[in-house]
Each structure stands twice: as C-alpha cells, then as structure tokens.
C-alpha cells in the first residue's frame, strides 16, 4: 500500500514516552502498529516479541532480520540494517531506543540508527523510558542507586515527529502492580524496590512533566478532536473498540473510552467480560472513563460535555424494533439530545 518511493521522502519518528518499563508503553506502541498492519500497511518489528505478554501484539507485523551474538554469557541482538534496507517496511517498530546500540564490534548510537532508517524513508516507532533521558537519569540514580545506560539526549524529543506520553497516575501503577496486572511475580518484586516504587514514580513523573514543558510542550493534545466510544461487555465490544481506534487514529483524534457500569456492579459474568474489555481499551484509548449510571444515554452525554468531545462512536442497535418503539434506542436518544455531537454508527463485526 505504498503510494510513493521511500527514497523520495524522510521517514517520521514517533516516540512513546513513559516513566518506566512494565506500565504499558510497549503494548500501546504494538497495539497501534497492529491497527495499521490490519489496514494493509507494511509494519516490521525489530525485536524478539516471543514473551507471553507481547506475542499476541506481534501478530500481523513482519519480523525483521536480526543479528545475534553472545558476550559474557549474554545474548545480544541487533538489527541487520543492510538486509532490512534492501526491502524496508513502511514502518519499523523499533522498541526501546536505549536497547538499540548495535553489536560490540559494530556499535551504533541509537539516534544515528533512527536517522539512517528515516533517511531511507522508513517511519520509526520507538519507546523511551524517562529515566534514560539526560536530565532525569541522575534523579533516578539518586533515588535507586542504579545508573541507567545508555543515556538518550533530550534532543530526541524535539526531533521526533510525534510524541505519545503514557502517563498513568503513580498510585494506579502501584495498584495494578499489586493486582499482578503489570509484571510477572519475580520482575514485580524487583520493580517494587526500584523503578516502580511510589516515591520514585512521583518524582520521575514531576521531572518528566517539567522537562516536557521546557523541551516539547504537548499542546497538540488539547487541540486534537476527541471522540468517545462505549466500552460494552457483549462479544462485539472488542471489535467495535478496534474499529473506533482505527477511525480515530485516521482522523488524528484522541479516543476516550467510556464504560457505563450498572448500579450495584452487575453480575460476576458481566464483571469478568467488562474487565477484559477495559484492559483492551487501556491499550487503545487515550483515556478510559468509568461511570456508574442507569441511563446510558445521559451518562454518555455527560462524559461528552466534560471531555469537550467532538463525537461518539457507537455500535448498531441490538434491541428489537418493538423494544426501541417502547423505550427508544441509545442511537435515537443521543441524536435527539445533542445537536452539536457527531454520531458515527459502526458496522457489525464480520461473521
């Protein structure tokens, strides 16, 4: 689906920035990449994604050739850049920028590697942990006695075409860590005493926000259109979420997921399905809002006004025509209640 020769354009660099490993930065990057691969884009993945929590996200992405060496009983991998540039993909999911330093006999600076790929017309998507940045690394070392390597110069943020900030509240990170949602037990135990300690997260977050204000303000988030999508618990909800994310991305819009929980919390079956769909929404949406309300239409409109939303994605009505005549459908209520909102009805999942 390439419309122009790669050699005639300069590739973009999208950076996903988060405080530390384990809080969803790589999963978000790969979920976004999967959406483009599903549209027919040639998306290559430049690292081994065989771990249980990443292998599903790698489906549909083209594995790129890697070179492996062993040094001090450690396996080192690097891009086979020469082979890749003979048949480059449109987008390369590079992964953690700090890991891109080549092999011992062929070292390369991470930003030099990105520059070579961009010069070849390839769009590069990478992740950066805040503690690898020049001014934040000393703060992390002071708090944990760990010196992160390598150090990524902050000019990377300024030179990037797009910056995506993965920025959950530190207290929410700790809660998910305690619930076993972020890391396997051995890794979680180590992270609790280092990068995912609450005081460390709070100080890293404050330093990251201050840095972004100075180096690259994220003002575009306030200016981008905001679309809502309902997060249901029926089987088609996952498909609708992916379609909404696909369309929002194409429009350059932020996607806000809205889950309207029934009063009382609902049945155990409902809670299990809702949890799975909410986890998926966390990967695809800029933000997820949960509200407890019996009137779904009223709750959706309330969130739309609070978020200054442009429009709402909803699925086709599933109620019978008779039920709609008696109680009205969600679609009808939304259309009749607010003339300033665009309503986009998504098609059903393919059978």
mmCIF file of C-alpha atoms in Angstrom:
data_model
loop_
_atom_site.group_PDB
_atom_site.id
_atom_site.type_symbol
_atom_site.label_atom_id
_atom_site.label_comp_id
_atom_site.label_asym_id
_atom_site.label_seq_id
_atom_site.Cartn_x
_atom_site.Cartn_y
_atom_site.Cartn_z
ATOM 1 C CA UNK A 1 0.000 0.000 0.000
ATOM 2 C CA UNK A 2 2.945 2.253 -0.630
ATOM 3 C CA UNK A 3 1.984 5.188 -2.833
ATOM 4 C CA UNK A 4 5.398 6.804 -3.324
ATOM 5 C CA UNK A 5 9.012 5.743 -3.432
ATOM 6 C CA UNK A 6 10.562 5.553 0.050
ATOM 7 C CA UNK A 7 13.751 7.185 -1.211
ATOM 8 C CA UNK A 8 11.871 10.395 -2.015
ATOM 9 C CA UNK A 9 10.661 11.145 1.483
ATOM 10 C CA UNK A 10 12.047 11.438 5.005
ATOM 11 C CA UNK A 11 10.549 8.978 7.487
ATOM 12 C CA UNK A 12 8.802 10.122 10.637
ATOM 13 C CA UNK A 13 9.814 9.225 14.181
ATOM 14 C CA UNK A 14 7.104 8.582 16.734
ATOM 15 C CA UNK A 15 8.250 8.256 20.356
ATOM 16 C CA UNK A 16 6.184 6.616 23.099
ATOM 17 C CA UNK A 17 7.454 8.066 26.383
ATOM 18 C CA UNK A 18 6.736 6.505 29.776
ATOM 19 C CA UNK A 19 8.234 6.615 33.257
ATOM 20 C CA UNK A 20 9.475 3.028 33.464
ATOM 21 C CA UNK A 21 9.115 -0.473 31.991
ATOM 22 C CA UNK A 22 6.016 -2.516 32.707
ATOM 23 C CA UNK A 23 3.302 0.163 32.594
ATOM 24 C CA UNK A 24 2.055 -0.478 29.062
ATOM 25 C CA UNK A 25 4.274 1.665 26.830
ATOM 26 C CA UNK A 26 5.417 -1.162 24.524
ATOM 27 C CA UNK A 27 1.961 -2.752 24.455
ATOM 28 C CA UNK A 28 0.430 0.565 23.404
ATOM 29 C CA UNK A 29 3.050 1.002 20.652
ATOM 30 C CA UNK A 30 2.413 -2.508 19.299
ATOM 31 C CA UNK A 31 -1.371 -2.205 19.515
ATOM 32 C CA UNK A 32 -1.175 0.972 17.414
ATOM 33 C CA UNK A 33 1.117 -0.847 14.963
ATOM 34 C CA UNK A 34 -1.349 -3.731 14.674
ATOM 35 C CA UNK A 35 -4.106 -1.323 13.681
ATOM 36 C CA UNK A 36 -2.033 -0.025 10.775
ATOM 37 C CA UNK A 37 -0.976 -3.547 9.766
ATOM 38 C CA UNK A 38 -4.674 -4.505 9.676
ATOM 39 C CA UNK A 39 -5.243 -1.655 7.199
ATOM 40 C CA UNK A 40 -2.622 -3.094 4.860
ATOM 41 C CA UNK A 41 0.465 -1.123 5.856
ATOM 42 C CA UNK A 42 3.776 -2.970 5.856
ATOM 43 C CA UNK A 43 4.846 -2.824 9.512
ATOM 44 C CA UNK A 44 8.073 -4.523 10.587
ATOM 45 C CA UNK A 45 9.024 -5.440 14.135
ATOM 46 C CA UNK A 46 12.696 -5.033 15.041
ATOM 47 C CA UNK A 47 12.948 -7.088 18.215
ATOM 48 C CA UNK A 48 12.085 -10.530 19.529
ATOM 49 C CA UNK A 49 8.494 -10.368 20.826
ATOM 50 C CA UNK A 50 8.159 -14.007 21.885
ATOM 51 C CA UNK A 51 7.254 -13.266 25.526
ATOM 52 C CA UNK A 52 3.742 -14.247 26.600
ATOM 53 C CA UNK A 53 2.544 -10.688 27.107
ATOM 54 C CA UNK A 54 3.838 -9.404 23.753
ATOM 55 C CA UNK A 55 3.415 -12.272 21.267
ATOM 56 C CA UNK A 56 -0.276 -11.501 20.612
ATOM 57 C CA UNK A 57 0.598 -7.897 19.796
ATOM 58 C CA UNK A 58 3.204 -9.036 17.252
ATOM 59 C CA UNK A 59 0.673 -10.808 15.048
ATOM 60 C CA UNK A 60 0.379 -9.200 11.650
ATOM 61 C CA UNK A 61 3.766 -7.477 11.963
ATOM 62 C CA UNK A 62 6.642 -8.521 9.686
ATOM 63 C CA UNK A 63 9.596 -9.949 11.692
ATOM 64 C CA UNK A 64 12.774 -8.156 10.594
ATOM 65 C CA UNK A 65 16.172 -9.882 10.350
ATOM 66 C CA UNK A 66 18.275 -9.667 13.491
ATOM 67 C CA UNK A 67 21.921 -10.491 14.151
ATOM 68 C CA UNK A 68 22.710 -12.380 17.380
ATOM 69 C CA UNK A 69 25.963 -12.620 19.316
ATOM 70 C CA UNK A 70 26.914 -13.790 22.789
ATOM 71 C CA UNK A 71 29.117 -11.778 25.137
ATOM 72 C CA UNK A 72 29.763 -12.554 28.808
ATOM 73 C CA UNK A 73 27.077 -15.275 28.668
ATOM 74 C CA UNK A 74 24.539 -12.746 27.464
ATOM 75 C CA UNK A 75 22.706 -12.854 24.172
ATOM 76 C CA UNK A 76 22.945 -9.595 22.238
ATOM 77 C CA UNK A 77 20.687 -8.788 19.291
ATOM 78 C CA UNK A 78 20.913 -6.001 16.736
ATOM 79 C CA UNK A 79 19.181 -5.065 13.503
ATOM 80 C CA UNK A 80 20.574 -6.480 10.290
ATOM 81 C CA UNK A 81 20.391 -2.995 8.832
ATOM 82 C CA UNK A 82 21.921 -3.834 5.458
ATOM 83 C CA UNK A 83 19.390 -6.595 4.764
ATOM 84 C CA UNK A 84 16.457 -4.525 6.043
ATOM 85 C CA UNK A 85 17.247 -1.578 3.775
ATOM 86 C CA UNK A 86 17.137 -3.825 0.706
ATOM 87 C CA UNK A 87 13.404 -4.342 1.325
ATOM 88 C CA UNK A 88 12.373 -1.853 4.006
ATOM 89 C CA UNK A 89 8.871 -1.834 5.503
ATOM 90 C CA UNK A 90 6.867 1.378 5.639
ATOM 91 C CA UNK A 91 7.038 1.429 9.450
ATOM 92 C CA UNK A 92 9.575 -0.154 11.803
ATOM 93 C CA UNK A 93 8.536 -0.863 15.380
ATOM 94 C CA UNK A 94 11.952 -0.367 16.909
ATOM 95 C CA UNK A 95 11.044 -0.861 20.558
ATOM 96 C CA UNK A 96 13.151 0.551 23.397
ATOM 97 C CA UNK A 97 15.512 3.152 21.940
ATOM 98 C CA UNK A 98 18.058 2.558 24.706
ATOM 99 C CA UNK A 99 18.468 -1.056 23.528
ATOM 100 C CA UNK A 100 19.481 -0.031 20.015
ATOM 101 C CA UNK A 101 23.267 0.142 20.372
ATOM 102 C CA UNK A 102 24.365 -2.496 17.857
ATOM 103 C CA UNK A 103 26.859 -5.291 18.470
ATOM 104 C CA UNK A 104 30.200 -4.964 20.318
ATOM 105 C CA UNK A 105 32.178 -4.950 17.043
ATOM 106 C CA UNK A 106 29.586 -2.750 15.274
ATOM 107 C CA UNK A 107 28.400 -0.175 17.853
ATOM 108 C CA UNK A 108 25.943 2.496 16.800
ATOM 109 C CA UNK A 109 24.318 5.344 18.688
ATOM 110 C CA UNK A 110 20.535 4.898 18.965
ATOM 111 C CA UNK A 111 19.726 8.229 17.308
ATOM 112 C CA UNK A 112 22.184 7.507 14.477
ATOM 113 C CA UNK A 113 20.291 4.281 13.780
ATOM 114 C CA UNK A 114 16.977 6.133 13.751
ATOM 115 C CA UNK A 115 18.442 8.727 11.391
ATOM 116 C CA UNK A 116 19.622 6.060 8.925
ATOM 117 C CA UNK A 117 16.170 4.498 8.825
ATOM 118 C CA UNK A 118 14.441 7.850 8.415
ATOM 119 C CA UNK A 119 16.795 8.824 5.619
ATOM 120 C CA UNK A 120 15.713 5.631 3.831
ATOM 121 C CA UNK A 121 12.097 6.817 4.035
ATOM 122 C CA UNK A 122 11.095 4.456 6.851
ATOM 123 C CA UNK A 123 8.843 5.652 9.668
ATOM 124 C CA UNK A 124 10.281 4.643 13.052
ATOM 125 C CA UNK A 125 8.280 3.995 16.212
ATOM 126 C CA UNK A 126 10.256 3.653 19.445
ATOM 127 C CA UNK A 127 9.809 3.790 23.198
ATOM 128 C CA UNK A 128 11.845 5.783 25.716
ATOM 129 C CA UNK A 129 11.777 5.465 29.488
ATOM 130 C CA UNK A 130 12.105 8.832 31.174
ATOM 131 C CA UNK A 131 14.970 7.672 33.385
ATOM 132 C CA UNK A 132 17.132 7.172 30.274
ATOM 133 C CA UNK A 133 16.938 10.894 29.418
ATOM 134 C CA UNK A 134 19.893 13.140 30.177
ATOM 135 C CA UNK A 135 18.468 15.283 32.995
ATOM 136 C CA UNK A 136 16.239 12.617 34.545
ATOM 137 C CA UNK A 137 18.844 9.828 34.754
ATOM 138 C CA UNK A 138 20.677 11.477 37.729
ATOM 139 C CA UNK A 139 17.377 11.762 39.615
ATOM 140 C CA UNK A 140 16.715 8.049 39.087
ATOM 141 C CA UNK A 141 20.264 7.191 40.198
ATOM 142 C CA UNK A 142 19.922 9.297 43.351
ATOM 143 C CA UNK A 143 16.657 7.536 44.267
ATOM 144 C CA UNK A 144 17.588 3.939 43.419
ATOM 145 C CA UNK A 145 21.434 3.750 43.279
ATOM 146 C CA UNK A 146 21.038 2.413 39.722
ATOM 147 C CA UNK A 147 22.742 4.177 36.814
ATOM 148 C CA UNK A 148 20.689 3.740 33.641
ATOM 149 C CA UNK A 149 22.558 3.162 30.374
ATOM 150 C CA UNK A 150 22.694 4.323 27.725
ATOM 151 C CA UNK A 151 21.663 7.929 28.165
ATOM 152 C CA UNK A 152 19.354 9.316 25.468
ATOM 153 C CA UNK A 153 19.825 13.043 24.728
ATOM 154 C CA UNK A 154 16.663 15.074 25.107
ATOM 155 C CA UNK A 155 17.060 16.415 21.581
ATOM 156 C CA UNK A 156 15.379 13.133 20.588
ATOM 157 C CA UNK A 157 12.087 14.549 21.876
ATOM 158 C CA UNK A 158 12.477 17.734 19.855
ATOM 159 C CA UNK A 159 13.458 15.907 16.678
ATOM 160 C CA UNK A 160 10.560 13.443 16.892
ATOM 161 C CA UNK A 161 7.602 13.895 14.549
ATOM 162 C CA UNK A 162 5.157 12.855 17.258
ATOM 163 C CA UNK A 163 5.346 12.261 20.990
ATOM 164 C CA UNK A 164 2.889 9.954 22.770
ATOM 165 C CA UNK A 165 3.007 10.218 26.567
ATOM 166 C CA UNK A 166 1.947 7.115 28.522
ATOM 167 C CA UNK A 167 1.138 8.796 31.813
ATOM 168 C CA UNK A 168 -0.976 6.856 34.343
ATOM 169 C CA UNK A 169 -1.154 8.139 37.910
ATOM 170 C CA UNK A 170 1.619 6.584 40.054
ATOM 171 C CA UNK A 171 -0.918 5.308 42.584
ATOM 172 C CA UNK A 172 -2.754 3.479 39.765
ATOM 173 C CA UNK A 173 0.536 1.906 38.628
ATOM 174 C CA UNK A 174 1.158 0.592 42.155
ATOM 175 C CA UNK A 175 -2.413 -0.742 42.390
ATOM 176 C CA UNK A 176 -2.074 -2.647 39.094
ATOM 177 C CA UNK A 177 1.320 -3.946 40.172
ATOM 178 C CA UNK A 178 -0.204 -5.257 43.421
ATOM 179 C CA UNK A 179 -3.021 -6.916 41.445
ATOM 180 C CA UNK A 180 -0.496 -8.759 39.276
ATOM 181 C CA UNK A 181 -1.550 -6.965 36.084
ATOM 182 C CA UNK A 182 1.774 -5.447 35.058
ATOM 183 C CA UNK A 183 4.662 -7.859 35.619
ATOM 184 C CA UNK A 184 5.365 -11.481 36.469
ATOM 185 C CA UNK A 185 5.980 -12.054 40.226
ATOM 186 C CA UNK A 186 9.826 -12.126 40.137
ATOM 187 C CA UNK A 187 10.001 -8.971 37.989
ATOM 188 C CA UNK A 188 7.291 -7.271 40.053
ATOM 189 C CA UNK A 189 9.202 -7.888 43.272
ATOM 190 C CA UNK A 190 12.335 -6.276 41.879
ATOM 191 C CA UNK A 191 10.393 -3.350 40.375
ATOM 192 C CA UNK A 192 8.724 -2.605 43.740
ATOM 193 C CA UNK A 193 12.105 -1.689 45.197
ATOM 194 C CA UNK A 194 13.420 0.263 42.183
ATOM 195 C CA UNK A 195 11.624 1.791 39.197
ATOM 196 C CA UNK A 196 8.038 1.161 40.383
ATOM 197 C CA UNK A 197 8.411 2.454 43.926
ATOM 198 C CA UNK A 198 5.788 5.098 44.628
ATOM 199 C CA UNK A 199 8.247 7.834 45.638
ATOM 200 C CA UNK A 200 10.374 7.098 42.560
ATOM 201 C CA UNK A 201 7.352 7.240 40.232
ATOM 202 C CA UNK A 202 6.139 10.510 41.750
ATOM 203 C CA UNK A 203 9.499 12.229 41.336
ATOM 204 C CA UNK A 204 10.091 10.821 37.844
ATOM 205 C CA UNK A 205 6.652 11.987 36.766
ATOM 206 C CA UNK A 206 7.163 15.505 38.119
ATOM 207 C CA UNK A 207 10.576 15.715 36.420
ATOM 208 C CA UNK A 208 9.180 14.385 33.124
ATOM 209 C CA UNK A 209 6.326 16.900 33.076
ATOM 210 C CA UNK A 210 8.741 19.740 33.858
ATOM 211 C CA UNK A 211 11.075 18.582 31.090
ATOM 212 C CA UNK A 212 8.269 18.421 28.535
ATOM 213 C CA UNK A 213 7.149 21.914 29.421
ATOM 214 C CA UNK A 214 10.656 23.148 28.639
ATOM 215 C CA UNK A 215 11.636 20.934 25.725
ATOM 216 C CA UNK A 216 8.462 19.883 23.923
ATOM 217 C CA UNK A 217 5.093 21.006 25.310
ATOM 218 C CA UNK A 218 2.317 18.528 24.481
ATOM 219 C CA UNK A 219 -0.058 21.281 23.429
ATOM 220 C CA UNK A 220 -1.393 19.278 20.499
ATOM 221 C CA UNK A 221 -3.431 17.024 22.827
ATOM 222 C CA UNK A 222 -5.640 19.958 23.798
ATOM 223 C CA UNK A 223 -6.143 20.917 20.159
ATOM 224 C CA UNK A 224 -6.888 17.456 18.751
ATOM 225 C CA UNK A 225 -10.531 16.383 18.359
ATOM 226 C CA UNK A 226 -11.819 13.984 20.998
ATOM 227 C CA UNK A 227 -14.142 11.094 20.182
ATOM 228 C CA UNK A 228 -15.914 8.832 22.658
ATOM 229 C CA UNK A 229 -16.516 5.114 22.277
ATOM 230 C CA UNK A 230 -18.667 2.995 24.561
ATOM 231 C CA UNK A 231 -16.971 0.005 26.211
ATOM 232 C CA UNK A 232 -19.634 -2.670 26.476
ATOM 233 C CA UNK A 233 -19.480 -6.258 27.717
ATOM 234 C CA UNK A 234 -21.140 -8.026 24.771
ATOM 235 C CA UNK A 235 -18.915 -10.137 22.448
ATOM 236 C CA UNK A 236 -18.745 -7.485 19.701
ATOM 237 C CA UNK A 237 -17.274 -4.850 22.047
ATOM 238 C CA UNK A 238 -13.655 -5.755 21.242
ATOM 239 C CA UNK A 239 -14.245 -5.380 17.512
ATOM 240 C CA UNK A 240 -16.042 -2.050 17.979
ATOM 241 C CA UNK A 241 -13.174 -0.756 20.116
ATOM 242 C CA UNK A 242 -10.631 -1.646 17.459
ATOM 243 C CA UNK A 243 -12.728 -0.078 14.666
ATOM 244 C CA UNK A 244 -13.187 3.117 16.700
ATOM 245 C CA UNK A 245 -9.453 3.305 17.432
ATOM 246 C CA UNK A 246 -8.699 2.745 13.752
ATOM 247 C CA UNK A 247 -11.010 5.583 12.675
ATOM 248 C CA UNK A 248 -9.889 7.961 15.435
ATOM 249 C CA UNK A 249 -6.238 7.385 14.517
ATOM 250 C CA UNK A 250 -7.042 8.104 10.873
ATOM 251 C CA UNK A 251 -8.682 11.394 11.885
ATOM 252 C CA UNK A 252 -5.805 12.391 14.155
ATOM 253 C CA UNK A 253 -8.253 12.343 17.076
ATOM 254 C CA UNK A 254 -7.911 11.245 20.694
ATOM 255 C CA UNK A 255 -10.137 8.289 21.598
ATOM 256 C CA UNK A 256 -11.821 8.346 25.017
ATOM 257 C CA UNK A 257 -13.290 5.027 26.158
ATOM 258 C CA UNK A 258 -16.465 5.252 28.269
ATOM 259 C CA UNK A 259 -17.734 2.332 30.340
ATOM 260 C CA UNK A 260 -21.126 2.843 31.968
ATOM 261 C CA UNK A 261 -21.385 0.436 34.867
ATOM 262 C CA UNK A 262 -24.861 -0.609 36.082
ATOM 263 C CA UNK A 263 -25.732 0.398 39.658
ATOM 264 C CA UNK A 264 -24.704 -2.355 42.042
ATOM 265 C CA UNK A 265 -21.818 -3.557 39.915
ATOM 266 C CA UNK A 266 -23.631 -6.193 37.824
ATOM 267 C CA UNK A 267 -23.276 -9.980 37.765
ATOM 268 C CA UNK A 268 -19.991 -11.882 38.023
ATOM 269 C CA UNK A 269 -20.204 -12.736 34.299
ATOM 270 C CA UNK A 270 -20.638 -9.082 33.456
ATOM 271 C CA UNK A 271 -17.694 -8.048 35.659
ATOM 272 C CA UNK A 272 -15.409 -10.660 34.062
ATOM 273 C CA UNK A 273 -16.256 -9.580 30.499
ATOM 274 C CA UNK A 274 -16.116 -5.884 31.374
ATOM 275 C CA UNK A 275 -12.663 -6.266 32.946
ATOM 276 C CA UNK A 276 -11.298 -7.944 29.806
ATOM 277 C CA UNK A 277 -12.748 -5.218 27.573
ATOM 278 C CA UNK A 278 -11.494 -2.444 29.844
ATOM 279 C CA UNK A 279 -7.968 -3.909 29.720
ATOM 280 C CA UNK A 280 -8.173 -3.870 25.918
ATOM 281 C CA UNK A 281 -9.470 -0.291 25.967
ATOM 282 C CA UNK A 282 -6.497 0.769 28.105
ATOM 283 C CA UNK A 283 -4.239 -0.285 25.231
ATOM 284 C CA UNK A 284 -6.209 1.510 22.502
ATOM 285 C CA UNK A 285 -7.665 4.622 24.126
ATOM 286 C CA UNK A 286 -6.021 7.865 25.192
ATOM 287 C CA UNK A 287 -8.120 7.724 28.360
ATOM 288 C CA UNK A 288 -10.807 5.450 29.867
ATOM 289 C CA UNK A 289 -13.692 6.876 31.916
ATOM 290 C CA UNK A 290 -15.877 4.650 34.114
ATOM 291 C CA UNK A 291 -19.189 5.995 35.350
ATOM 292 C CA UNK A 292 -21.998 4.275 37.289
ATOM 293 C CA UNK A 293 -25.395 5.218 35.885
ATOM 294 C CA UNK A 294 -28.648 3.536 34.877
ATOM 295 C CA UNK A 295 -29.399 5.911 31.986
ATOM 296 C CA UNK A 296 -26.715 5.081 29.399
ATOM 297 C CA UNK A 297 -27.561 7.956 27.053
ATOM 298 C CA UNK A 298 -27.498 10.557 29.846
ATOM 299 C CA UNK A 299 -24.175 9.232 31.136
ATOM 300 C CA UNK A 300 -22.616 9.247 27.671
ATOM 301 C CA UNK A 301 -23.739 12.842 27.066
ATOM 302 C CA UNK A 302 -22.407 13.895 30.469
ATOM 303 C CA UNK A 303 -18.959 12.498 29.654
ATOM 304 C CA UNK A 304 -19.098 14.039 26.167
ATOM 305 C CA UNK A 305 -19.604 17.526 27.625
ATOM 306 C CA UNK A 306 -16.970 17.029 30.345
ATOM 307 C CA UNK A 307 -14.439 15.869 27.738
ATOM 308 C CA UNK A 308 -15.444 18.526 25.165
ATOM 309 C CA UNK A 309 -15.960 15.649 22.729
ATOM 310 C CA UNK A 310 -16.448 16.127 19.009
ATOM 311 C CA UNK A 311 -18.489 12.983 18.524
ATOM 312 C CA UNK A 312 -19.355 9.465 19.658
ATOM 313 C CA UNK A 313 -18.716 6.067 18.075
ATOM 314 C CA UNK A 314 -21.465 3.545 18.825
ATOM 315 C CA UNK A 315 -22.412 0.124 17.503
ATOM 316 C CA UNK A 316 -25.591 -0.641 15.591
ATOM 317 C CA UNK A 317 -28.661 -1.035 17.857
ATOM 318 C CA UNK A 318 -29.106 -4.614 19.090
ATOM 319 C CA UNK A 319 -32.539 -4.196 20.683
ATOM 320 C CA UNK A 320 -35.633 -5.385 18.873
ATOM 321 C CA UNK A 321 -37.690 -2.854 16.945
ATOM 322 C CA UNK A 322 -40.526 -3.306 19.461
ATOM 323 C CA UNK A 323 -38.216 -2.503 22.403
ATOM 324 C CA UNK A 324 -36.981 0.581 20.564
ATOM 325 C CA UNK A 325 -40.522 1.810 19.987
ATOM 326 C CA UNK A 326 -41.335 1.369 23.683
ATOM 327 C CA UNK A 327 -38.133 2.705 25.242
ATOM 328 C CA UNK A 328 -36.156 4.339 22.447
ATOM 329 C CA UNK A 329 -32.709 3.232 21.270
ATOM 330 C CA UNK A 330 -29.419 4.686 22.514
ATOM 331 C CA UNK A 331 -28.780 5.988 18.999
ATOM 332 C CA UNK A 332 -32.099 7.849 18.876
ATOM 333 C CA UNK A 333 -31.617 9.334 22.325
ATOM 334 C CA UNK A 334 -28.119 10.593 21.511
ATOM 335 C CA UNK A 335 -29.180 12.110 18.192
ATOM 336 C CA UNK A 336 -32.195 13.854 19.701
ATOM 337 C CA UNK A 337 -30.434 15.070 22.847
ATOM 338 C CA UNK A 338 -27.435 16.928 21.458
ATOM 339 C CA UNK A 339 -27.274 18.503 18.012
ATOM 340 C CA UNK A 340 -23.623 19.553 18.481
ATOM 341 C CA UNK A 341 -22.243 15.999 18.574
ATOM 342 C CA UNK A 342 -21.390 13.894 15.541
ATOM 343 C CA UNK A 343 -22.659 10.325 15.925
ATOM 344 C CA UNK A 344 -20.767 7.633 13.990
ATOM 345 C CA UNK A 345 -22.537 4.240 13.813
ATOM 346 C CA UNK A 346 -20.042 1.395 13.403
ATOM 347 C CA UNK A 347 -20.820 -1.651 11.306
ATOM 348 C CA UNK A 348 -21.217 -5.057 12.955
ATOM 349 C CA UNK A 349 -18.243 -7.375 13.222
ATOM 350 C CA UNK A 350 -17.766 -9.526 10.099
ATOM 351 C CA UNK A 351 -19.216 -13.001 10.501
#
